[in-house]
Each structure stands twice: as structure tokens, then as C-alpha cells.
Amino acid sequence: MITTELSKIDNIIQNQREFFQTGKTKDVTFRIEKLKNLKQAIIEHEQSIVEALKADLHKPELETYLTEISVIKDIDYTIKHLQNWSKPKKAAVSWDFFSYSAKIYPEPLGVVLIIGPWNYPFQLIISPLIGAIAAGNCAIIKPSEIASHTSDVIAKIIAKHFDPAYLTVVEGGVEASQKLLAEKFDHIFFTGGIAVGKIIMAAAAKYLTPVTLELGGKSPCIVDTDINVEHTVRRITWGKFINAGQTCIAPDYLLVNKKIKKDLIDGLEKSLKEFYGENPVNSPDYARIISEKHFDRLVNFLKDGEVIIGGENQPSERYIAPTLIDNVSLDDSVMQEEIFGPILPVIEYTDIAEAIALINSRPKPLALYLFSQDKNLQKRVLQETSSGGVCINDTVMQVGVSSLPFGGVGDSGIGNYHGKASFDTFSHKKSVLQNSFWLDLKWRYAPYQGKLPFIKKLLG
Ligand code: NAD
């Protein structure tokens, strides 16, 4: 384990500030070269990444490629567009500014801090890091201590391939985080829970540091009658039970039209068998809960409502079977807290208005899912609800589209990233106005006498 002594944190930041001041990161060629290095480093360490995720989460190799190592695609996308994104963009000026020209220059912020969670512990560090590098920043990275094997691999990769005055990993838990938060950064990018998000924002406020908070919450999944049941159940099963439900945008609970509830539950039972066999504990394709503490929290939810599928668990393995719960009360803890595990409550509605009212009575979710081919219903749900993002007739796939900004709203987060949005998040847009010397009209200069009618005309 490469552990940075916490007492050296102020030193690391100072070194990065000095490196940033050299101006090297302002060169787009430098940034592209570093992105290429990052891609190469990931490819070189592919096997260690797979092994670390297996050790932390029993993550199947395919899921590691699909949801972690796939950040390589984001690197390619960023490299392809970076020259264009970094160019100053002309801004329009109105006719009364006819002798001026206006441009917007994206410029790097400086030294940024990236703090990550444990559930997609590699991707959720590297993905914002791509944006930080692309925009020309230096970065300090604090992976989650709870996914300790992945944290180690990230630390090794960065230490081996990058100058610490440019990119550094600080490993550790709350203490390391707090030590970092005591320092001044030019941006803090945090992915994690709402409670810690508030701590981050309070710490950032002290220095007026801007923050991006990628948080969680309860993402509803509405299922209407106008669907292809077979496709729907597969897409819900995949999005809910990938990584054993430990996904920030996993459907947290189902809101199902009463008329289709039985078909949907039967279908989900069938697709669970198709995915993970008769006994998912034996499936090589089903992950485990990250820690004993998280396992205990989830097992407690099994007391709520009535388990209709699954419910089995093994503490020694931190295994919880894919589980469906019926007859939950909205006051049950499973409907109060973000579940973040393989437990799926099913709530029925008779009219879509009930489902919408339930969603709107709660904090704005990170994701909202709707299964329906009914265009009017789609329009209504989009118009009457607010969420970080929406995916219609699928789950989780929205995260893979680089042209869609990813982030929450309200309690589910502040700011967004991915693709161009990542570049924007880590850039300051500097507005530059230029006048010329060929003319100097005197209408704005004192003495003002006699000029007011012209000003009034100008404003009118
Ligand atoms: P967490 O908030 O417990 O921890 C996140 C990071 O904060 C870790 O690196 C941790 O070391 C640090 N931290 C913990 N306590 C701290 C404190 N008191 N002060 C300073 N730093 C502290 O989150 P987690 O358990 O790792 O992740 C789960 C949560 O993250 C869920 O709520 C999930 O929805 C959310 N999440 C959101 C996204 C997203 O993209 N929006 C992605 C993944 C996870």
C-alpha cells in the first residue's frame, strides 16, 4: 500500500500549486499526452484492477470491464474533442457594441480534489479525473478506503505513471478526508452519500471552493401496462442487481400499475433464474455486499413488508439474494432510506397520478425510470416530476452516454459531469471583451448634459 503521510498533505498541495504555476497544464498537447498515459496505465494494470474489484466486491470480470475499465472509452472521447472544447468561443454582441468583439476562454481552475465512493471505486475516481486532466488541472485523489484493494491499485497506477506534483493519490478514510478538507482547493468533486456531501460542502464554504456533489437517493422505477414485459423484466433485473444493487442509479423501488403487477413479478422471478440460476449464491455473476456493516444495514430492511422472492442471506459471505418485497409501508425504513443493495420493494398504483404524487412528495431522485410506450404518459411523467436524469424503457444505461451530463438535482446532487460536461465542470469560463481604437463615441462619458434622451432611446 502506498500511503501518503497525512502530515505531508500541505506539502503535496504546495508542490501541485507550484507545478500548476509553471503553466505546463495549460498546454492542450500536454493534457492529451497525459490522457493517453492514463489510458495506457489502465490497460497495463487491467488484471490488477479486475483482481482488486473481485477482492472488494466479488465483482464479476465482465461487470468490471463494463462498468469500471470502460472509462477508457471516456478517455478516447475526451481526446477526440479536447482541441475543440479548449478553443476560445466567440460570443455574440448586440448592435450597440458594434466596435467590440467578445470571446469565452475556458481556463483550468488549479488544484482540485476528487473524493470517491466504494461502489464503482475505480470508475468513479477515474471518470472525474479525466475531466480534471482535460481541463488542465492538477489533482489530488482520495479513493474510498472501504474498497481498499481498488484504492491501492489506483494509488499504484498514479504513483507509477504521474509526477506527484501533477497527480497524487492520498489513501485513507475519514481522517484523510478531513485533513484534505482543511486545505484550500480550487474545486472539490465528491461522489458519495448525502450526509457526507453536506460535510464536504460545509468544509468547502470556508474557502468559497466550488463543489460538484454526486450524491444518491431513492430512484423510482415506474412500470405502466403498455410495455414489453419480457424486455422490461430483464432490464430491471440487470439494473437493480448488477453489483448486488450497490449502484447509485439502480432502481430503488418499483411503482407498478396494479393491472400488470402479477405479470411483472412472475417475469422478474423468471429473469432472476435466467441471470443467476436457482441459487444465486453459486452464481459467478453475482456480487457481494461491500462490508459487514453494510450487510447488517441491508438485512434489517428484510424485516419490512413481505419478502416474495429471495430474502436468503449468508453473513460469512456478505451475500444477500436478489430480493423482492411486497406490501411495504411508506414509513418502513426500506422506503425511507436509500436501499443501495439487492432489495427491491414493489408498490402498486391504480392511477399514474398516485405514482407521480409519491415521487414528488420525496426529495428529487438522481434517476427516474419509466417503462411505457404511451407517449402521453411519457410526456406527463417528464413534465410533472424532477430528477437528475430520466431513462425511458431501460435502466442505468443513461450513465454510458458521453453526450448526456450526469448529475443530480436537489438532494441528489449539485453539478454534473461526463464528456463535455466534465471539461466544463473543471474549467472556468473566462469572458473576454475587446474594444478597438477606430472610434470612440462619447455618449457614456461626462459631462452628461443633453445625453439622457439618447440613453433612453438606447435602452428602449
Ligand atoms: P460516503 O459518503 O460514505 O463516502 C464517500 C467518500 O467520503 C469516501 O471516500 C469516504 O472516505 C469519505 N468520507 C466518509 N465520511 C467522511 C467524513 N465524515 N468527512 C469527510 N469525508 C468522508 O459514500 P459511500 O458509502 O462510499 O457511497 C455510497 C453513496 O454514494 C450512496 O449514497 C450512493 O448513492 C452515492 N453514490 C453516488 C454516485 C453518483 O454518481 N451520484 C455514485 C456512486 C455512489
Short mmCIF file of C-alpha atoms and ligand atoms in Angstrom, two decimals:
data_model
loop_
_atom_site.label_atom_id
_atom_site.label_comp_id
_atom_site.label_asym_id
_atom_site.label_seq_id
_atom_site.Cartn_x
_atom_site.Cartn_y
_atom_site.Cartn_z
CA MET A 1 0.00 0.00 0.00
CA ILE A 2 1.32 3.40 -0.93
CA THR A 3 0.22 5.57 1.92
CA THR A 4 0.90 9.25 1.87
CA GLU A 5 1.70 10.53 5.31
CA LEU A 6 -1.17 12.76 6.23
CA SER A 7 1.22 15.28 7.75
CA LYS A 8 2.58 15.87 4.25
CA ILE A 9 -0.72 16.91 2.72
CA ASP A 10 0.01 20.64 2.80
CA ASN A 11 3.34 19.89 1.13
CA ILE A 12 1.71 17.94 -1.67
CA ILE A 13 -0.75 20.72 -2.32
CA GLN A 14 2.04 23.31 -2.30
CA ASN A 15 4.00 21.25 -4.84
CA GLN A 16 0.95 20.97 -7.05
CA ARG A 17 0.34 24.71 -6.83
CA GLU A 18 3.91 25.33 -7.94
CA PHE A 19 3.54 22.84 -10.77
CA PHE A 20 0.31 24.48 -11.88
CA GLN A 21 2.02 27.87 -11.86
CA THR A 22 4.59 26.64 -14.40
CA GLY A 23 1.71 26.72 -16.92
CA LYS A 24 2.50 23.25 -18.28
CA THR A 25 -1.06 22.02 -17.82
CA LYS A 26 -2.39 24.90 -19.90
CA ASP A 27 -0.93 23.31 -22.99
CA VAL A 28 -3.58 21.13 -24.62
CA THR A 29 -0.90 18.84 -26.09
CA PHE A 30 0.32 18.16 -22.52
CA ARG A 31 -3.22 17.26 -21.44
CA ILE A 32 -3.73 14.92 -24.39
CA GLU A 33 -0.43 13.24 -23.67
CA LYS A 34 -1.44 12.73 -20.00
CA LEU A 35 -4.82 11.30 -21.03
CA LYS A 36 -3.02 8.87 -23.33
CA ASN A 37 -0.69 7.94 -20.44
CA LEU A 38 -3.71 7.32 -18.22
CA LYS A 39 -5.31 5.07 -20.81
CA GLN A 40 -2.07 3.15 -21.26
CA ALA A 41 -1.67 2.79 -17.49
CA ILE A 42 -5.18 1.37 -17.15
CA ILE A 43 -4.58 -1.12 -19.94
CA GLU A 44 -1.26 -2.13 -18.36
CA HIS A 45 -2.91 -2.73 -14.97
CA GLU A 46 -6.15 -4.29 -16.26
CA GLN A 47 -5.58 -7.57 -14.46
CA SER A 48 -4.81 -5.91 -11.11
CA ILE A 49 -7.96 -3.83 -11.45
CA VAL A 50 -10.07 -6.93 -12.12
CA GLU A 51 -8.50 -8.70 -9.13
CA ALA A 52 -8.95 -5.72 -6.80
CA LEU A 53 -12.64 -5.45 -7.64
CA LYS A 54 -13.06 -9.17 -7.18
CA ALA A 55 -11.47 -8.85 -3.73
CA ASP A 56 -13.53 -5.79 -2.74
CA LEU A 57 -16.94 -6.64 -4.15
CA HIS A 58 -16.68 -10.09 -5.70
CA LYS A 59 -17.32 -8.10 -8.86
CA PRO A 60 -17.64 -10.38 -11.92
CA GLU A 61 -14.92 -9.73 -14.51
CA LEU A 62 -17.47 -8.79 -17.16
CA GLU A 63 -19.02 -6.17 -14.87
CA THR A 64 -15.55 -4.79 -14.11
CA TYR A 65 -14.95 -4.31 -17.83
CA LEU A 66 -18.42 -2.96 -18.49
CA THR A 67 -18.64 -0.54 -15.57
CA GLU A 68 -15.07 0.24 -14.45
CA ILE A 69 -12.42 -0.33 -17.13
CA SER A 70 -14.89 1.09 -19.67
CA VAL A 71 -13.71 4.58 -18.61
CA ILE A 72 -11.13 4.08 -21.33
CA LYS A 73 -13.92 4.95 -23.77
CA ASP A 74 -14.37 8.30 -21.99
CA ILE A 75 -10.66 8.97 -22.41
CA ASP A 76 -10.90 8.35 -26.16
CA TYR A 77 -13.99 10.56 -26.43
CA THR A 78 -12.27 13.34 -24.50
CA ILE A 79 -9.07 13.19 -26.55
CA LYS A 80 -11.14 13.36 -29.74
CA HIS A 81 -12.94 16.54 -28.69
CA LEU A 82 -10.42 18.29 -26.47
CA GLN A 83 -8.86 20.63 -29.03
CA ASN A 84 -12.29 21.92 -29.90
CA TRP A 85 -13.53 22.23 -26.30
CA SER A 86 -10.41 24.15 -25.26
CA LYS A 87 -10.64 26.75 -28.02
CA PRO A 88 -11.94 30.22 -27.11
CA LYS A 89 -15.51 30.53 -28.35
CA LYS A 90 -16.85 33.69 -29.98
CA ALA A 91 -19.79 35.25 -28.15
CA ALA A 92 -22.40 37.40 -29.87
CA VAL A 93 -22.54 41.15 -29.14
CA SER A 94 -25.56 43.41 -29.66
CA TRP A 95 -25.54 46.21 -32.28
CA ASP A 96 -24.69 48.92 -29.72
CA PHE A 97 -21.43 47.03 -29.04
CA PHE A 98 -20.55 47.14 -32.75
CA SER A 99 -16.93 48.12 -32.20
CA TYR A 100 -16.31 45.26 -29.74
CA SER A 101 -15.62 41.55 -30.02
CA ALA A 102 -16.39 39.01 -27.27
CA LYS A 103 -14.93 35.60 -26.55
CA ILE A 104 -15.17 32.94 -23.84
CA TYR A 105 -11.89 31.33 -22.82
CA PRO A 106 -12.05 28.08 -20.85
CA GLU A 107 -9.22 28.05 -18.32
CA PRO A 108 -8.19 25.47 -15.73
CA LEU A 109 -9.15 26.04 -12.09
CA GLY A 110 -5.87 24.95 -10.48
CA VAL A 111 -5.50 22.20 -7.89
CA VAL A 112 -8.64 20.10 -7.48
CA LEU A 113 -9.67 17.42 -5.02
CA ILE A 114 -11.55 14.29 -6.10
CA ILE A 115 -13.13 12.12 -3.39
CA GLY A 116 -14.68 8.80 -4.41
CA PRO A 117 -17.07 6.15 -3.05
CA TRP A 118 -16.63 2.37 -2.80
CA ASN A 119 -19.34 1.01 -5.12
CA TYR A 120 -17.71 1.66 -8.51
CA PRO A 121 -14.44 2.56 -6.81
CA PHE A 122 -12.29 2.69 -9.92
CA GLN A 123 -14.61 4.32 -12.43
CA LEU A 124 -15.90 6.96 -10.04
CA ILE A 125 -12.35 8.20 -9.42
CA ILE A 126 -11.01 7.92 -12.96
CA SER A 127 -14.04 9.41 -14.69
CA PRO A 128 -13.86 12.81 -12.92
CA LEU A 129 -10.07 12.65 -13.16
CA ILE A 130 -10.38 12.57 -16.96
CA GLY A 131 -12.30 15.86 -16.77
CA ALA A 132 -9.77 17.37 -14.39
CA ILE A 133 -6.84 16.46 -16.67
CA ALA A 134 -8.70 17.52 -19.82
CA ALA A 135 -9.41 20.94 -18.37
CA GLY A 136 -5.75 21.39 -17.36
CA ASN A 137 -5.80 20.97 -13.59
CA CYS A 138 -3.57 19.27 -11.07
CA ALA A 139 -5.45 16.79 -8.90
CA ILE A 140 -5.37 15.14 -5.51
CA ILE A 141 -7.36 11.95 -5.44
CA LYS A 142 -8.89 10.30 -2.37
CA PRO A 143 -10.41 6.91 -3.21
CA SER A 144 -12.72 5.15 -0.77
CA GLU A 145 -10.90 3.28 1.98
CA ILE A 146 -13.78 0.79 2.10
CA ALA A 147 -12.86 -0.65 -1.33
CA SER A 148 -9.29 -0.91 -0.07
CA HIS A 149 -7.88 -3.16 -2.81
CA THR A 150 -9.07 -0.83 -5.54
CA SER A 151 -7.79 2.18 -3.61
CA ASP A 152 -4.35 0.50 -3.55
CA VAL A 153 -4.38 -0.18 -7.28
CA ILE A 154 -5.36 3.41 -8.08
CA ALA A 155 -2.57 4.68 -5.82
CA LYS A 156 -0.03 2.41 -7.52
CA ILE A 157 -1.11 3.36 -11.05
CA ILE A 158 -0.99 7.08 -10.39
CA ALA A 159 2.30 6.94 -8.46
CA LYS A 160 3.95 4.87 -11.20
CA HIS A 161 2.79 6.92 -14.18
CA PHE A 162 2.48 10.52 -12.97
CA ASP A 163 4.57 13.13 -11.22
CA PRO A 164 3.06 13.66 -7.72
CA ALA A 165 3.35 17.39 -8.29
CA TYR A 166 0.73 16.84 -11.01
CA LEU A 167 -1.46 13.97 -9.77
CA THR A 168 -1.33 12.36 -6.34
CA VAL A 169 -3.41 9.79 -4.51
CA VAL A 170 -3.97 10.20 -0.79
CA GLU A 171 -5.32 6.97 0.65
CA GLY A 172 -7.27 6.71 3.86
CA GLY A 173 -10.64 7.14 5.47
CA VAL A 174 -12.45 9.93 7.25
CA GLU A 175 -9.25 11.23 8.85
CA ALA A 176 -7.53 11.61 5.48
CA SER A 177 -10.62 13.23 4.02
CA GLN A 178 -10.87 15.69 6.87
CA LYS A 179 -7.20 16.56 6.65
CA LEU A 180 -7.63 17.27 2.96
CA LEU A 181 -10.79 19.28 3.53
CA ALA A 182 -8.94 21.53 5.96
CA GLU A 183 -6.90 22.78 2.98
CA LYS A 184 -7.89 25.15 0.22
CA PHE A 185 -8.64 23.68 -3.22
CA ASP A 186 -9.87 25.27 -6.43
CA HIS A 187 -12.65 22.70 -6.82
CA ILE A 188 -13.89 19.69 -4.89
CA PHE A 189 -15.52 16.87 -6.79
CA PHE A 190 -17.25 14.49 -4.40
CA THR A 191 -19.14 11.27 -5.07
CA GLY A 192 -20.84 9.68 -2.09
CA GLY A 193 -23.78 9.86 0.27
CA ILE A 194 -25.94 12.86 1.13
CA ALA A 195 -24.77 13.06 4.77
CA VAL A 196 -21.09 13.29 3.84
CA GLY A 197 -21.96 15.59 0.93
CA LYS A 198 -23.16 18.14 3.48
CA ILE A 199 -19.87 17.86 5.38
CA ILE A 200 -17.94 18.42 2.15
CA MET A 201 -19.99 21.47 1.23
CA ALA A 202 -19.59 22.98 4.71
CA ALA A 203 -15.80 22.50 4.53
CA ALA A 204 -15.67 23.99 1.04
CA ALA A 205 -17.70 27.02 2.11
CA LYS A 206 -14.86 28.11 4.38
CA TYR A 207 -12.72 28.88 1.31
CA LEU A 208 -15.57 29.57 -1.14
CA THR A 209 -14.42 26.47 -3.00
CA PRO A 210 -16.87 25.39 -5.70
CA VAL A 211 -18.16 21.85 -5.36
CA THR A 212 -19.63 19.15 -7.51
CA LEU A 213 -21.63 16.75 -5.36
CA GLU A 214 -22.61 13.48 -6.99
CA LEU A 215 -24.94 12.05 -4.37
CA GLY A 216 -27.56 9.33 -4.12
CA GLY A 217 -31.15 8.88 -3.04
CA LYS A 218 -34.13 6.74 -3.90
CA SER A 219 -34.57 6.38 -7.66
CA PRO A 220 -38.11 5.26 -8.55
CA CYS A 221 -38.96 2.95 -11.43
CA ILE A 222 -42.47 3.33 -12.81
CA VAL A 223 -43.93 0.42 -14.74
CA ASP A 224 -47.02 1.07 -16.83
CA THR A 225 -49.13 -1.54 -18.67
CA ASP A 226 -48.05 -0.50 -22.18
CA ILE A 227 -44.77 -2.43 -22.19
CA ASN A 228 -43.00 -5.49 -23.50
CA VAL A 229 -42.91 -7.46 -20.24
CA GLU A 230 -40.09 -9.77 -21.24
CA HIS A 231 -37.74 -6.89 -22.11
CA THR A 232 -38.84 -4.85 -19.11
CA VAL A 233 -38.12 -7.53 -16.52
CA ARG A 234 -34.68 -8.22 -17.95
CA ARG A 235 -33.74 -4.55 -17.98
CA ILE A 236 -34.98 -4.04 -14.40
CA THR A 237 -33.27 -7.20 -13.16
CA TRP A 238 -29.99 -6.12 -14.70
CA GLY A 239 -30.10 -2.50 -13.47
CA LYS A 240 -31.20 -3.43 -9.96
CA PHE A 241 -28.99 -6.43 -9.27
CA ILE A 242 -25.77 -5.53 -11.09
CA ASN A 243 -23.11 -5.05 -8.39
CA ALA A 244 -25.69 -6.55 -5.97
CA GLY A 245 -27.76 -3.38 -6.10
CA GLN A 246 -24.90 -1.18 -4.90
CA THR A 247 -25.38 1.32 -7.71
CA CYS A 248 -26.30 4.96 -7.14
CA ILE A 249 -28.72 4.91 -10.09
CA ALA A 250 -30.15 1.43 -9.50
CA PRO A 251 -33.95 1.44 -9.43
CA ASP A 252 -34.54 1.80 -5.69
CA TYR A 253 -38.22 0.79 -5.71
CA LEU A 254 -40.87 -0.16 -8.27
CA LEU A 255 -44.09 1.75 -8.79
CA VAL A 256 -46.19 -0.69 -10.75
CA ASN A 257 -49.58 -0.33 -12.35
CA LYS A 258 -51.81 -2.75 -10.42
CA LYS A 259 -53.04 -4.35 -13.66
CA ILE A 260 -49.58 -5.58 -14.59
CA LYS A 261 -48.12 -6.27 -11.16
CA LYS A 262 -48.59 -10.06 -11.23
CA ASP A 263 -47.11 -10.44 -14.72
CA LEU A 264 -44.20 -8.23 -13.77
CA ILE A 265 -43.38 -10.14 -10.58
CA ASP A 266 -43.64 -13.50 -12.37
CA GLY A 267 -41.39 -12.12 -15.10
CA LEU A 268 -38.84 -10.82 -12.60
CA GLU A 269 -38.73 -14.21 -10.91
CA LYS A 270 -38.09 -15.85 -14.27
CA SER A 271 -35.38 -13.40 -15.31
CA LEU A 272 -33.62 -13.74 -11.94
CA LYS A 273 -33.40 -17.51 -12.53
CA GLU A 274 -32.20 -16.87 -16.08
CA PHE A 275 -29.45 -14.50 -14.83
CA TYR A 276 -28.26 -16.15 -11.62
CA GLY A 277 -29.63 -19.72 -11.62
CA GLU A 278 -31.74 -21.48 -8.98
CA ASN A 279 -29.44 -20.36 -6.18
CA PRO A 280 -27.66 -17.02 -6.84
CA VAL A 281 -25.12 -17.72 -4.07
CA ASN A 282 -23.48 -20.12 -6.51
CA SER A 283 -23.53 -17.72 -9.43
CA PRO A 284 -20.14 -16.36 -10.52
CA ASP A 285 -22.04 -13.37 -11.88
CA TYR A 286 -23.47 -12.01 -8.65
CA ALA A 287 -21.54 -9.61 -6.42
CA ARG A 288 -21.33 -9.40 -2.62
CA ILE A 289 -22.06 -6.63 -0.14
CA ILE A 290 -19.01 -4.45 0.47
CA SER A 291 -18.73 -4.82 4.27
CA GLU A 292 -20.28 -6.38 7.35
CA LYS A 293 -21.68 -3.01 8.41
CA HIS A 294 -23.41 -2.52 5.06
CA PHE A 295 -24.61 -6.14 5.11
CA ASP A 296 -26.22 -5.67 8.56
CA ARG A 297 -27.96 -2.47 7.44
CA LEU A 298 -29.46 -4.26 4.42
CA VAL A 299 -30.54 -7.37 6.33
CA ASN A 300 -32.54 -5.08 8.63
CA PHE A 301 -34.63 -3.97 5.63
CA LEU A 302 -35.78 -7.58 5.18
CA LYS A 303 -38.00 -7.12 8.25
CA ASP A 304 -40.11 -4.62 6.32
CA GLY A 305 -43.12 -5.76 4.25
CA GLU A 306 -43.35 -9.29 2.89
CA VAL A 307 -40.48 -10.98 1.08
CA ILE A 308 -41.91 -12.54 -2.09
CA ILE A 309 -38.69 -13.51 -3.86
CA GLY A 310 -35.25 -14.15 -2.31
CA GLY A 311 -34.52 -12.94 1.21
CA GLU A 312 -31.82 -15.58 1.86
CA ASN A 313 -28.52 -14.27 3.20
CA GLN A 314 -25.16 -15.50 4.44
CA PRO A 315 -23.22 -13.18 6.77
CA SER A 316 -19.94 -15.08 6.32
CA GLU A 317 -20.06 -14.38 2.58
CA ARG A 318 -21.80 -10.99 2.86
CA TYR A 319 -24.32 -12.49 0.45
CA ILE A 320 -27.89 -11.29 0.12
CA ALA A 321 -30.06 -12.94 -2.52
CA PRO A 322 -31.83 -10.75 -5.07
CA THR A 323 -34.98 -9.92 -3.13
CA LEU A 324 -38.41 -8.51 -3.92
CA ILE A 325 -40.57 -7.14 -1.10
CA ASP A 326 -44.30 -6.57 -1.38
CA ASN A 327 -46.72 -4.77 0.95
CA VAL A 328 -44.25 -2.23 2.29
CA SER A 329 -45.48 0.84 4.10
CA LEU A 330 -44.07 4.19 3.03
CA ASP A 331 -42.99 4.67 6.65
CA ASP A 332 -40.89 1.49 6.68
CA SER A 333 -37.16 2.12 6.80
CA VAL A 334 -36.76 0.38 3.42
CA MET A 335 -38.90 3.18 1.93
CA GLN A 336 -37.26 5.96 3.96
CA GLU A 337 -33.56 5.34 3.28
CA GLU A 338 -31.69 4.78 0.03
CA ILE A 339 -31.51 0.96 -0.21
CA PHE A 340 -28.21 0.59 -2.08
CA GLY A 341 -28.42 -3.20 -2.10
CA PRO A 342 -30.25 -6.11 -3.78
CA ILE A 343 -33.65 -5.44 -2.24
CA LEU A 344 -36.49 -4.19 -4.40
CA PRO A 345 -39.80 -3.05 -2.85
CA VAL A 346 -42.83 -3.24 -5.13
CA ILE A 347 -45.50 -0.59 -4.69
CA GLU A 348 -48.66 -0.66 -6.78
CA TYR A 349 -50.72 2.24 -8.14
CA THR A 350 -54.04 2.40 -9.90
CA ASP A 351 -53.62 5.85 -11.45
CA ILE A 352 -50.33 7.40 -12.58
CA ALA A 353 -51.23 10.50 -10.56
CA GLU A 354 -50.62 8.46 -7.37
CA ALA A 355 -47.15 7.43 -8.55
CA ILE A 356 -46.26 10.99 -9.52
CA ALA A 357 -47.57 12.35 -6.21
CA LEU A 358 -45.47 9.83 -4.28
CA ILE A 359 -42.31 10.79 -6.21
CA ASN A 360 -42.99 14.49 -5.74
CA SER A 361 -43.55 14.09 -2.01
CA ARG A 362 -39.93 12.98 -1.64
CA PRO A 363 -36.51 14.54 -2.31
CA LYS A 364 -35.66 14.78 -6.00
CA PRO A 365 -34.06 11.50 -7.11
CA LEU A 366 -30.83 11.00 -9.05
CA ALA A 367 -32.57 8.86 -11.67
CA LEU A 368 -36.14 8.18 -12.65
CA TYR A 369 -37.16 5.21 -14.76
CA LEU A 370 -40.34 4.83 -16.73
CA PHE A 371 -41.38 1.75 -18.64
CA SER A 372 -44.15 2.71 -21.04
CA GLN A 373 -44.66 3.15 -24.76
CA ASP A 374 -47.52 5.56 -24.17
CA LYS A 375 -46.24 8.91 -25.48
CA ASN A 376 -48.72 10.92 -23.43
CA LEU A 377 -47.73 9.17 -20.26
CA GLN A 378 -44.05 9.71 -21.04
CA LYS A 379 -44.73 13.40 -21.59
CA ARG A 380 -46.72 13.68 -18.39
CA VAL A 381 -44.09 11.99 -16.21
CA LEU A 382 -41.32 14.14 -17.73
CA GLN A 383 -43.34 17.30 -17.18
CA GLU A 384 -44.61 16.59 -13.69
CA THR A 385 -41.50 15.19 -11.99
CA SER A 386 -37.95 16.39 -11.44
CA SER A 387 -34.86 14.17 -11.20
CA GLY A 388 -31.16 14.23 -12.06
CA GLY A 389 -31.88 12.19 -15.18
CA VAL A 390 -34.53 10.00 -16.75
CA CYS A 391 -34.26 6.78 -18.68
CA ILE A 392 -37.34 5.52 -20.51
CA ASN A 393 -37.79 1.80 -21.16
CA ASP A 394 -34.41 0.88 -19.70
CA THR A 395 -32.34 1.27 -16.55
CA VAL A 396 -28.81 2.57 -15.76
CA MET A 397 -27.80 2.87 -19.46
CA GLN A 398 -28.04 6.69 -19.34
CA VAL A 399 -24.72 6.74 -17.49
CA GLY A 400 -22.94 5.40 -20.58
CA VAL A 401 -23.86 8.19 -22.98
CA SER A 402 -20.99 10.70 -23.01
CA SER A 403 -23.10 13.49 -24.52
CA LEU A 404 -25.54 13.42 -21.57
CA PRO A 405 -24.46 15.39 -18.49
CA PHE A 406 -24.70 13.14 -15.43
CA GLY A 407 -25.65 14.52 -12.02
CA GLY A 408 -28.38 15.10 -9.50
CA VAL A 409 -30.77 17.87 -8.60
CA GLY A 410 -31.84 18.96 -5.13
CA ASP A 411 -30.85 16.32 -2.57
CA SER A 412 -29.35 14.05 -5.26
CA GLY A 413 -26.54 16.43 -6.06
CA ILE A 414 -25.06 19.64 -7.39
CA GLY A 415 -23.41 19.93 -10.79
CA ASN A 416 -22.77 17.27 -13.39
CA TYR A 417 -20.08 15.63 -15.50
CA HIS A 418 -19.25 13.15 -18.32
CA GLY A 419 -17.94 14.15 -21.73
CA LYS A 420 -18.03 17.89 -22.35
CA ALA A 421 -19.81 18.43 -19.01
CA SER A 422 -16.69 17.10 -17.22
CA PHE A 423 -14.50 19.55 -19.10
CA ASP A 424 -16.87 22.39 -18.17
CA THR A 425 -17.03 21.32 -14.52
CA PHE A 426 -13.27 21.60 -14.16
CA SER A 427 -12.93 24.80 -16.21
CA HIS A 428 -13.58 28.44 -15.51
CA LYS A 429 -15.24 30.24 -18.40
CA LYS A 430 -13.37 33.50 -18.65
CA SER A 431 -15.30 36.18 -20.52
CA VAL A 432 -13.11 38.49 -22.55
CA LEU A 433 -14.39 41.66 -24.20
CA GLN A 434 -12.23 43.65 -26.58
CA ASN A 435 -12.80 47.16 -27.93
CA SER A 436 -10.98 48.72 -30.86
CA PHE A 437 -9.45 52.17 -31.39
CA TRP A 438 -11.03 53.14 -34.68
CA LEU A 439 -13.87 55.04 -32.98
CA ASP A 440 -14.66 56.47 -29.55
CA LEU A 441 -18.25 57.64 -29.19
CA LYS A 442 -18.75 59.94 -26.23
CA TRP A 443 -22.35 59.14 -25.23
CA ARG A 444 -21.34 57.40 -21.94
CA TYR A 445 -18.78 59.99 -20.81
CA ALA A 446 -19.35 63.06 -18.59
CA PRO A 447 -20.41 65.77 -18.98
CA TYR A 448 -23.82 64.07 -19.27
CA GLN A 449 -25.77 67.14 -20.21
CA GLY A 450 -28.04 66.52 -23.20
CA LYS A 451 -27.17 62.82 -23.45
CA LEU A 452 -30.11 61.34 -21.48
CA PRO A 453 -32.60 61.24 -24.39
CA PHE A 454 -30.09 59.19 -26.40
CA ILE A 455 -29.52 56.80 -23.45
CA LYS A 456 -33.29 56.40 -23.04
CA LYS A 457 -33.62 55.60 -26.72
CA LEU A 458 -30.75 53.11 -26.46
CA LEU A 459 -32.38 51.31 -23.52
CA GLY A 460 -35.90 51.45 -25.02
P1 NAD B 1 -19.73 8.06 1.67
O1 NAD B 1 -20.38 9.38 1.57
O2 NAD B 1 -19.82 7.29 2.95
O3 NAD B 1 -18.16 8.15 1.34
C1 NAD B 1 -17.65 8.78 0.20
C2 NAD B 1 -16.25 9.29 0.47
O4 NAD B 1 -16.30 10.25 1.53
C3 NAD B 1 -15.25 8.23 0.88
O5 NAD B 1 -14.05 8.46 0.17
C4 NAD B 1 -15.08 8.46 2.37
O6 NAD B 1 -13.79 8.14 2.84
C5 NAD B 1 -15.36 9.94 2.53
N1 NAD B 1 -15.92 10.26 3.84
C6 NAD B 1 -16.71 9.46 4.60
N2 NAD B 1 -17.06 10.10 5.74
C7 NAD B 1 -16.49 11.33 5.69
C8 NAD B 1 -16.47 12.44 6.58
N3 NAD B 1 -17.12 12.42 7.74
N4 NAD B 1 -15.77 13.52 6.20
C9 NAD B 1 -15.12 13.56 5.03
N5 NAD B 1 -15.08 12.53 4.17
C10 NAD B 1 -15.75 11.41 4.48
O7 NAD B 1 -20.33 7.23 0.44
P2 NAD B 1 -20.12 5.71 0.10
O8 NAD B 1 -20.74 4.88 1.18
O9 NAD B 1 -18.71 5.45 -0.29
O10 NAD B 1 -21.01 5.59 -1.22
C11 NAD B 1 -22.37 5.36 -1.19
C12 NAD B 1 -23.16 6.60 -1.51
O11 NAD B 1 -22.64 7.25 -2.65
C13 NAD B 1 -24.61 6.29 -1.86
O12 NAD B 1 -25.45 7.22 -1.27
C14 NAD B 1 -24.65 6.41 -3.37
O13 NAD B 1 -25.91 6.73 -3.90
C15 NAD B 1 -23.68 7.52 -3.60
N6 NAD B 1 -23.13 7.44 -4.94
C16 NAD B 1 -23.44 8.41 -5.82
C17 NAD B 1 -22.96 8.31 -7.12
C18 NAD B 1 -23.28 9.36 -8.14
O14 NAD B 1 -22.66 9.32 -9.21
N7 NAD B 1 -24.18 10.29 -7.91
C19 NAD B 1 -22.16 7.25 -7.48
C20 NAD B 1 -21.86 6.29 -6.55
C21 NAD B 1 -22.34 6.39 -5.27
#
